[in-house]
Short mmCIF file of N, CA and C in Angstrom, two decimals:
data_model
loop_
_atom_site.label_atom_id
_atom_site.label_comp_id
_atom_site.label_asym_id
_atom_site.label_seq_id
_atom_site.Cartn_x
_atom_site.Cartn_y
_atom_site.Cartn_z
N MET A 18 -80.36 -138.24 104.79
CA MET A 18 -80.09 -138.76 103.46
C MET A 18 -79.63 -140.20 103.57
N THR A 19 -79.92 -140.95 102.54
CA THR A 19 -79.44 -142.31 102.43
C THR A 19 -78.87 -142.48 101.01
N THR A 20 -78.30 -143.63 100.75
CA THR A 20 -77.68 -143.84 99.44
C THR A 20 -78.20 -145.12 98.79
N PHE A 21 -77.98 -145.22 97.48
CA PHE A 21 -78.38 -146.43 96.77
C PHE A 21 -77.68 -147.65 97.35
N ARG A 22 -76.40 -147.52 97.66
CA ARG A 22 -75.66 -148.67 98.22
C ARG A 22 -76.24 -149.11 99.56
N GLU A 23 -76.63 -148.14 100.40
CA GLU A 23 -77.24 -148.47 101.69
C GLU A 23 -78.61 -149.13 101.51
N GLY A 24 -79.36 -148.68 100.50
CA GLY A 24 -80.71 -149.19 100.29
C GLY A 24 -80.78 -150.52 99.58
N THR A 25 -79.76 -150.83 98.78
CA THR A 25 -79.76 -152.10 98.05
C THR A 25 -79.66 -153.26 99.04
N GLY A 26 -80.52 -154.24 98.86
CA GLY A 26 -80.55 -155.38 99.76
C GLY A 26 -81.53 -155.22 100.91
N ARG A 27 -82.05 -154.01 101.08
CA ARG A 27 -83.00 -153.76 102.17
C ARG A 27 -84.29 -154.55 101.93
N THR A 28 -84.83 -155.13 102.97
CA THR A 28 -86.06 -155.90 102.88
C THR A 28 -87.26 -154.98 102.70
N VAL A 29 -88.17 -155.37 101.80
CA VAL A 29 -89.43 -154.66 101.61
C VAL A 29 -90.50 -155.47 102.32
N MET A 30 -91.20 -154.83 103.26
CA MET A 30 -92.18 -155.51 104.10
C MET A 30 -93.60 -155.01 103.83
N SER A 31 -94.54 -155.95 103.87
CA SER A 31 -95.96 -155.61 103.79
C SER A 31 -96.44 -155.18 105.17
N ARG A 32 -97.05 -154.02 105.26
CA ARG A 32 -97.59 -153.54 106.53
C ARG A 32 -98.77 -154.40 106.98
N THR A 33 -99.59 -154.85 106.03
CA THR A 33 -100.80 -155.58 106.40
C THR A 33 -100.53 -157.02 106.85
N THR A 34 -99.48 -157.65 106.32
CA THR A 34 -99.21 -159.05 106.68
C THR A 34 -97.92 -159.22 107.48
N ALA A 35 -97.09 -158.19 107.56
CA ALA A 35 -95.78 -158.26 108.22
C ALA A 35 -94.89 -159.32 107.58
N GLU A 36 -95.13 -159.61 106.30
CA GLU A 36 -94.33 -160.56 105.54
C GLU A 36 -93.39 -159.81 104.61
N SER A 37 -92.31 -160.46 104.24
CA SER A 37 -91.38 -159.88 103.28
C SER A 37 -91.98 -159.95 101.87
N VAL A 38 -91.89 -158.84 101.16
CA VAL A 38 -92.34 -158.78 99.77
C VAL A 38 -91.17 -159.05 98.85
N GLY A 39 -89.96 -158.78 99.32
CA GLY A 39 -88.75 -158.98 98.54
C GLY A 39 -87.64 -158.11 99.07
N GLN A 40 -86.56 -158.00 98.31
CA GLN A 40 -85.44 -157.16 98.67
C GLN A 40 -85.13 -156.20 97.54
N VAL A 41 -84.69 -155.00 97.90
CA VAL A 41 -84.34 -153.99 96.91
C VAL A 41 -83.11 -154.44 96.14
N GLN A 42 -83.25 -154.51 94.82
CA GLN A 42 -82.14 -154.87 93.93
C GLN A 42 -81.58 -153.66 93.20
N HIS A 43 -82.48 -152.79 92.72
CA HIS A 43 -82.09 -151.63 91.93
C HIS A 43 -83.05 -150.48 92.20
N PHE A 44 -82.66 -149.30 91.76
CA PHE A 44 -83.49 -148.11 91.82
C PHE A 44 -83.70 -147.61 90.40
N THR A 45 -84.92 -147.22 90.05
CA THR A 45 -85.14 -146.56 88.76
C THR A 45 -85.36 -145.08 89.05
N VAL A 46 -84.87 -144.25 88.14
CA VAL A 46 -84.96 -142.80 88.38
C VAL A 46 -85.50 -142.08 87.15
N SER A 47 -86.06 -140.91 87.41
CA SER A 47 -86.44 -139.98 86.35
C SER A 47 -85.39 -138.89 86.35
N PRO A 48 -84.51 -138.86 85.33
CA PRO A 48 -83.50 -137.81 85.27
C PRO A 48 -84.12 -136.41 85.22
N ASP A 49 -85.24 -136.28 84.53
CA ASP A 49 -85.89 -134.97 84.41
C ASP A 49 -86.31 -134.40 85.76
N GLU A 50 -86.73 -135.27 86.65
CA GLU A 50 -87.22 -134.85 87.96
C GLU A 50 -86.22 -135.08 89.09
N GLN A 51 -85.07 -135.71 88.78
CA GLN A 51 -84.07 -136.09 89.79
C GLN A 51 -84.77 -136.80 90.94
N GLN A 52 -85.52 -137.84 90.58
CA GLN A 52 -86.42 -138.51 91.51
C GLN A 52 -86.37 -140.02 91.29
N ILE A 53 -86.40 -140.78 92.38
CA ILE A 53 -86.59 -142.23 92.27
C ILE A 53 -88.02 -142.46 91.83
N THR A 54 -88.21 -143.29 90.82
CA THR A 54 -89.57 -143.59 90.35
C THR A 54 -90.06 -144.94 90.86
N ALA A 55 -89.12 -145.88 91.07
CA ALA A 55 -89.53 -147.21 91.52
C ALA A 55 -88.34 -147.95 92.11
N LEU A 56 -88.66 -148.97 92.88
CA LEU A 56 -87.66 -149.91 93.38
C LEU A 56 -87.83 -151.20 92.59
N VAL A 57 -86.73 -151.81 92.22
CA VAL A 57 -86.76 -153.13 91.61
C VAL A 57 -86.48 -154.11 92.74
N ILE A 58 -87.38 -155.08 92.90
CA ILE A 58 -87.21 -156.05 93.98
C ILE A 58 -87.06 -157.46 93.41
N ASP A 59 -86.51 -158.33 94.23
CA ASP A 59 -86.32 -159.75 93.95
C ASP A 59 -85.21 -159.99 92.95
N ALA A 60 -84.46 -161.02 93.20
CA ALA A 60 -83.35 -161.36 92.32
C ALA A 60 -83.80 -162.25 91.16
N LYS A 61 -84.75 -163.16 91.39
CA LYS A 61 -85.15 -164.11 90.35
C LYS A 61 -86.28 -163.56 89.48
N HIS A 62 -87.40 -163.24 90.08
CA HIS A 62 -88.57 -162.74 89.35
C HIS A 62 -88.73 -161.26 89.67
N GLN A 63 -88.00 -160.44 88.95
CA GLN A 63 -87.92 -159.03 89.29
C GLN A 63 -89.23 -158.30 89.02
N ARG A 64 -89.64 -157.52 90.03
CA ARG A 64 -90.85 -156.73 89.96
C ARG A 64 -90.53 -155.30 90.38
N LEU A 65 -91.44 -154.40 90.12
CA LEU A 65 -91.27 -153.00 90.48
C LEU A 65 -92.26 -152.59 91.56
N ILE A 66 -91.81 -151.69 92.41
CA ILE A 66 -92.71 -151.04 93.35
C ILE A 66 -92.55 -149.55 93.11
N ASP A 67 -93.62 -148.92 92.65
CA ASP A 67 -93.58 -147.48 92.40
C ASP A 67 -93.28 -146.73 93.69
N TRP A 68 -92.49 -145.65 93.56
CA TRP A 68 -92.12 -144.88 94.75
C TRP A 68 -93.37 -144.38 95.48
N SER A 69 -94.41 -144.05 94.73
CA SER A 69 -95.65 -143.54 95.35
C SER A 69 -96.32 -144.58 96.25
N ALA A 70 -95.99 -145.86 96.08
CA ALA A 70 -96.58 -146.93 96.90
C ALA A 70 -95.79 -147.20 98.18
N ILE A 71 -94.65 -146.53 98.33
CA ILE A 71 -93.82 -146.75 99.51
C ILE A 71 -94.34 -145.91 100.67
N GLU A 72 -94.63 -146.57 101.78
CA GLU A 72 -95.11 -145.85 102.97
C GLU A 72 -93.96 -145.29 103.78
N SER A 73 -92.85 -146.04 103.85
CA SER A 73 -91.65 -145.52 104.51
C SER A 73 -90.43 -146.27 104.02
N PHE A 74 -89.33 -145.54 103.96
CA PHE A 74 -88.04 -146.11 103.57
C PHE A 74 -87.14 -145.95 104.78
N GLY A 75 -87.17 -146.95 105.67
CA GLY A 75 -86.43 -146.86 106.93
C GLY A 75 -85.04 -147.43 106.84
N HIS A 76 -84.30 -147.31 107.94
CA HIS A 76 -82.93 -147.81 108.00
C HIS A 76 -82.87 -149.33 107.94
N ASP A 77 -83.93 -149.99 108.42
CA ASP A 77 -83.93 -151.44 108.48
C ASP A 77 -84.80 -152.11 107.42
N ALA A 78 -85.83 -151.40 106.96
CA ALA A 78 -86.75 -151.99 105.98
C ALA A 78 -87.51 -150.91 105.23
N VAL A 79 -88.05 -151.31 104.10
CA VAL A 79 -88.96 -150.47 103.33
C VAL A 79 -90.36 -151.03 103.58
N VAL A 80 -91.32 -150.15 103.89
CA VAL A 80 -92.67 -150.61 104.20
C VAL A 80 -93.63 -150.17 103.10
N VAL A 81 -94.43 -151.15 102.63
CA VAL A 81 -95.50 -150.89 101.68
C VAL A 81 -96.79 -151.44 102.27
N GLU A 82 -97.92 -151.05 101.72
CA GLU A 82 -99.19 -151.52 102.28
C GLU A 82 -99.32 -153.04 102.19
N SER A 83 -99.08 -153.58 100.99
CA SER A 83 -99.21 -155.03 100.80
C SER A 83 -98.40 -155.47 99.60
N GLU A 84 -98.30 -156.77 99.42
CA GLU A 84 -97.56 -157.32 98.29
C GLU A 84 -98.18 -156.93 96.96
N SER A 85 -99.45 -156.57 96.97
CA SER A 85 -100.14 -156.24 95.73
C SER A 85 -99.59 -155.00 95.03
N VAL A 86 -98.77 -154.20 95.73
CA VAL A 86 -98.19 -153.01 95.09
C VAL A 86 -97.04 -153.38 94.15
N ALA A 87 -96.49 -154.58 94.29
CA ALA A 87 -95.41 -155.04 93.40
C ALA A 87 -96.02 -155.40 92.06
N ARG A 88 -95.37 -154.93 90.99
CA ARG A 88 -95.93 -155.15 89.65
C ARG A 88 -94.85 -155.56 88.66
N GLU A 89 -95.30 -156.06 87.54
CA GLU A 89 -94.41 -156.44 86.45
C GLU A 89 -94.00 -155.18 85.67
N PRO A 90 -92.83 -155.18 85.04
CA PRO A 90 -92.47 -154.06 84.16
C PRO A 90 -93.42 -154.02 82.97
N VAL A 91 -93.78 -152.80 82.53
CA VAL A 91 -94.78 -152.68 81.46
C VAL A 91 -94.21 -152.17 80.14
N ASN A 92 -92.99 -151.68 80.13
CA ASN A 92 -92.43 -151.19 78.87
C ASN A 92 -90.95 -151.55 78.80
N GLU A 93 -90.34 -151.26 77.66
CA GLU A 93 -88.95 -151.64 77.45
C GLU A 93 -88.00 -150.99 78.45
N SER A 94 -88.24 -149.73 78.77
CA SER A 94 -87.40 -149.03 79.74
C SER A 94 -87.47 -149.70 81.11
N GLU A 95 -88.66 -150.08 81.55
CA GLU A 95 -88.80 -150.75 82.84
C GLU A 95 -88.16 -152.14 82.81
N LYS A 96 -88.24 -152.82 81.68
CA LYS A 96 -87.59 -154.14 81.57
C LYS A 96 -86.08 -153.99 81.66
N ARG A 97 -85.53 -152.95 81.02
CA ARG A 97 -84.09 -152.70 81.10
C ARG A 97 -83.70 -152.34 82.53
N ALA A 98 -84.54 -151.57 83.20
CA ALA A 98 -84.26 -151.19 84.58
C ALA A 98 -84.26 -152.41 85.50
N THR A 99 -85.24 -153.30 85.33
CA THR A 99 -85.29 -154.49 86.20
C THR A 99 -84.11 -155.41 85.95
N ALA A 100 -83.55 -155.37 84.75
CA ALA A 100 -82.37 -156.18 84.43
C ALA A 100 -81.08 -155.54 84.94
N GLY A 101 -81.17 -154.33 85.48
CA GLY A 101 -80.00 -153.65 86.02
C GLY A 101 -79.23 -152.84 85.00
N GLU A 102 -79.73 -152.77 83.77
CA GLU A 102 -79.02 -152.05 82.71
C GLU A 102 -78.96 -150.54 82.95
N LEU A 103 -79.90 -150.00 83.72
CA LEU A 103 -79.96 -148.56 83.93
C LEU A 103 -79.51 -148.13 85.32
N ASP A 104 -78.80 -149.03 86.02
CA ASP A 104 -78.25 -148.66 87.33
C ASP A 104 -77.28 -147.50 87.17
N MET A 105 -77.31 -146.58 88.09
CA MET A 105 -76.40 -145.44 88.04
C MET A 105 -75.05 -145.77 88.67
N VAL A 106 -75.05 -146.59 89.70
CA VAL A 106 -73.82 -146.92 90.42
C VAL A 106 -72.91 -147.76 89.53
N GLY A 107 -71.66 -147.34 89.43
CA GLY A 107 -70.67 -148.04 88.64
C GLY A 107 -70.57 -147.56 87.20
N LYS A 108 -71.43 -146.61 86.83
CA LYS A 108 -71.43 -146.10 85.46
C LYS A 108 -70.49 -144.92 85.29
N LEU A 109 -69.97 -144.79 84.09
CA LEU A 109 -69.21 -143.62 83.68
C LEU A 109 -70.14 -142.41 83.72
N VAL A 110 -69.64 -141.27 84.19
CA VAL A 110 -70.41 -140.03 84.18
C VAL A 110 -69.78 -139.13 83.12
N LEU A 111 -70.61 -138.70 82.18
CA LEU A 111 -70.16 -137.81 81.12
C LEU A 111 -70.92 -136.50 81.19
N SER A 112 -70.23 -135.41 80.89
CA SER A 112 -70.93 -134.14 80.78
C SER A 112 -71.65 -134.10 79.44
N ASP A 113 -72.56 -133.17 79.28
CA ASP A 113 -73.25 -133.04 78.01
C ASP A 113 -72.32 -132.50 76.92
N LEU A 114 -71.07 -132.20 77.29
CA LEU A 114 -70.04 -131.85 76.31
C LEU A 114 -69.22 -133.07 75.91
N GLY A 115 -69.50 -134.22 76.54
CA GLY A 115 -68.81 -135.46 76.21
C GLY A 115 -67.54 -135.71 77.01
N ASN A 116 -67.32 -134.94 78.06
CA ASN A 116 -66.12 -135.11 78.89
C ASN A 116 -66.42 -135.96 80.11
N SER A 117 -65.45 -136.79 80.49
CA SER A 117 -65.60 -137.66 81.65
C SER A 117 -65.60 -136.85 82.94
N CYS A 118 -66.54 -137.21 83.80
CA CYS A 118 -66.63 -136.62 85.15
C CYS A 118 -66.41 -137.69 86.20
N GLY A 119 -65.86 -138.84 85.79
CA GLY A 119 -65.59 -139.92 86.73
C GLY A 119 -66.56 -141.07 86.59
N THR A 120 -66.58 -141.90 87.61
CA THR A 120 -67.46 -143.06 87.69
C THR A 120 -68.32 -142.93 88.93
N THR A 121 -69.61 -143.20 88.81
CA THR A 121 -70.52 -143.07 89.95
C THR A 121 -70.24 -144.16 90.98
N HIS A 122 -69.94 -143.74 92.20
CA HIS A 122 -69.78 -144.69 93.30
C HIS A 122 -71.07 -144.88 94.07
N ASP A 123 -71.89 -143.81 94.15
CA ASP A 123 -73.13 -143.89 94.90
C ASP A 123 -74.01 -142.70 94.56
N VAL A 124 -75.27 -142.77 94.97
CA VAL A 124 -76.21 -141.69 94.77
C VAL A 124 -76.93 -141.45 96.09
N GLU A 125 -76.92 -140.22 96.57
CA GLU A 125 -77.64 -139.86 97.79
C GLU A 125 -79.05 -139.41 97.44
N PHE A 126 -80.01 -139.78 98.31
CA PHE A 126 -81.39 -139.36 98.11
C PHE A 126 -82.09 -139.17 99.44
N ASP A 127 -83.17 -138.40 99.40
CA ASP A 127 -84.01 -138.19 100.58
C ASP A 127 -84.93 -139.40 100.71
N ALA A 128 -84.87 -140.09 101.84
CA ALA A 128 -85.63 -141.32 102.03
C ALA A 128 -87.13 -141.07 102.14
N GLN A 129 -87.55 -139.85 102.44
CA GLN A 129 -88.99 -139.57 102.51
C GLN A 129 -89.58 -139.24 101.14
N SER A 130 -88.87 -138.45 100.37
CA SER A 130 -89.41 -138.00 99.09
C SER A 130 -88.90 -138.78 97.88
N GLY A 131 -87.75 -139.44 98.03
CA GLY A 131 -87.14 -140.12 96.89
C GLY A 131 -86.37 -139.18 95.97
N ARG A 132 -86.25 -137.94 96.38
CA ARG A 132 -85.55 -136.93 95.57
C ARG A 132 -84.05 -137.16 95.65
N LEU A 133 -83.39 -137.21 94.48
CA LEU A 133 -81.95 -137.38 94.41
C LEU A 133 -81.27 -136.08 94.82
N SER A 134 -80.16 -136.17 95.53
CA SER A 134 -79.45 -134.95 95.93
C SER A 134 -78.05 -134.88 95.33
N THR A 135 -77.28 -135.97 95.39
CA THR A 135 -75.89 -135.92 94.97
C THR A 135 -75.44 -137.23 94.35
N LEU A 136 -74.64 -137.12 93.29
CA LEU A 136 -73.96 -138.27 92.71
C LEU A 136 -72.53 -138.21 93.24
N SER A 137 -72.07 -139.28 93.87
CA SER A 137 -70.70 -139.34 94.35
C SER A 137 -69.87 -140.09 93.32
N THR A 138 -68.81 -139.46 92.83
CA THR A 138 -67.96 -140.09 91.82
C THR A 138 -66.53 -140.15 92.34
N ASP A 139 -65.68 -140.83 91.60
CA ASP A 139 -64.28 -140.90 91.98
C ASP A 139 -63.57 -139.56 91.73
N GLN A 140 -64.26 -138.60 91.12
CA GLN A 140 -63.68 -137.28 90.91
C GLN A 140 -64.37 -136.20 91.74
N GLY A 141 -65.27 -136.61 92.62
CA GLY A 141 -65.95 -135.64 93.49
C GLY A 141 -67.46 -135.84 93.47
N ARG A 142 -68.14 -134.85 94.01
CA ARG A 142 -69.59 -134.91 94.13
C ARG A 142 -70.23 -134.02 93.05
N ILE A 143 -71.35 -134.48 92.53
CA ILE A 143 -72.08 -133.76 91.49
C ILE A 143 -73.51 -133.57 91.97
N ASP A 144 -74.00 -132.34 91.92
CA ASP A 144 -75.37 -132.04 92.31
C ASP A 144 -76.32 -132.78 91.36
N ALA A 145 -77.29 -133.50 91.91
CA ALA A 145 -78.22 -134.27 91.10
C ALA A 145 -79.08 -133.37 90.21
N ALA A 146 -79.16 -132.09 90.50
CA ALA A 146 -79.91 -131.17 89.65
C ALA A 146 -79.30 -131.08 88.26
N ARG A 147 -78.04 -131.50 88.11
CA ARG A 147 -77.37 -131.49 86.81
C ARG A 147 -77.66 -132.74 85.98
N LEU A 148 -78.37 -133.71 86.54
CA LEU A 148 -78.64 -134.97 85.86
C LEU A 148 -79.47 -134.76 84.60
N VAL A 149 -79.01 -135.33 83.49
CA VAL A 149 -79.71 -135.23 82.21
C VAL A 149 -80.27 -136.58 81.79
N GLY A 150 -79.50 -137.65 81.94
CA GLY A 150 -79.95 -138.95 81.48
C GLY A 150 -79.17 -140.10 82.08
N VAL A 151 -79.79 -141.28 82.04
CA VAL A 151 -79.16 -142.51 82.52
C VAL A 151 -79.37 -143.57 81.45
N GLY A 152 -78.26 -144.13 80.98
CA GLY A 152 -78.35 -145.17 79.96
C GLY A 152 -77.56 -146.39 80.35
N ASP A 153 -77.45 -147.34 79.44
CA ASP A 153 -76.70 -148.55 79.76
C ASP A 153 -75.20 -148.32 79.70
N TYR A 154 -74.76 -147.23 79.06
CA TYR A 154 -73.33 -146.93 78.97
C TYR A 154 -72.87 -145.89 79.98
N ALA A 155 -73.67 -144.87 80.20
CA ALA A 155 -73.22 -143.76 81.04
C ALA A 155 -74.38 -143.01 81.67
N VAL A 156 -74.01 -142.19 82.66
CA VAL A 156 -74.89 -141.20 83.25
C VAL A 156 -74.44 -139.87 82.66
N VAL A 157 -75.39 -139.07 82.17
CA VAL A 157 -75.04 -137.79 81.57
C VAL A 157 -75.52 -136.66 82.47
N VAL A 158 -74.62 -135.68 82.68
CA VAL A 158 -74.93 -134.50 83.50
C VAL A 158 -74.65 -133.24 82.69
N ARG A 159 -75.34 -132.15 83.05
CA ARG A 159 -75.04 -130.86 82.43
C ARG A 159 -73.66 -130.41 82.86
N LYS A 160 -73.00 -129.68 81.99
CA LYS A 160 -71.67 -129.17 82.34
C LYS A 160 -71.80 -128.30 83.59
N ASP A 161 -70.72 -128.25 84.35
CA ASP A 161 -70.68 -127.47 85.59
C ASP A 161 -70.61 -125.99 85.23
N PRO A 162 -71.60 -125.20 85.60
CA PRO A 162 -71.58 -123.77 85.25
C PRO A 162 -70.48 -123.00 85.97
N ASP A 163 -69.90 -123.59 87.02
CA ASP A 163 -68.84 -122.92 87.77
C ASP A 163 -67.45 -123.28 87.29
N ALA A 164 -67.35 -124.26 86.38
CA ALA A 164 -66.02 -124.67 85.91
C ALA A 164 -65.39 -123.56 85.08
N GLU A 165 -64.11 -123.35 85.29
CA GLU A 165 -63.43 -122.26 84.61
C GLU A 165 -62.67 -122.73 83.37
N LEU A 166 -61.66 -123.53 83.54
CA LEU A 166 -60.77 -123.88 82.45
C LEU A 166 -61.07 -125.22 81.80
N THR A 167 -61.76 -126.09 82.49
CA THR A 167 -61.94 -127.45 81.98
C THR A 167 -63.07 -127.55 80.96
N GLY A 168 -63.94 -126.56 80.90
CA GLY A 168 -65.08 -126.66 80.01
C GLY A 168 -66.21 -127.48 80.58
N GLU A 169 -66.04 -127.94 81.79
CA GLU A 169 -67.07 -128.74 82.45
C GLU A 169 -67.92 -127.85 83.29
#
């Protein structure tokens, strides 16, 4: 497993040219699938690389076939993601009952599949399977089915 914090800043390399395509700035996710959908690269002219175009997400670099896999955002959600508005790290985590579950410190994911596993918060760890949504204000998770008295 790796984390968003570990992956941010990682160089994205073209396999065909051995040149840098950019650096990972943000991750976009599908809450419904608990899956990374794309990497946002570059600080100035932000572009997206779809997760399906990633050949490997290694400890030292992310490898893609070529620079041509980097693309412009095509809709409002992708534009918000490239601007960092939909980052999960640093966001308030709310249950679907409206109760605070802490603030997200990091997100663990499988580097081969891009599947999210755990949200680490200042109040503990939350299984990513509980993820409902990510917005500019908060990350929303389903209430904890094991919680007894808190209603979470």
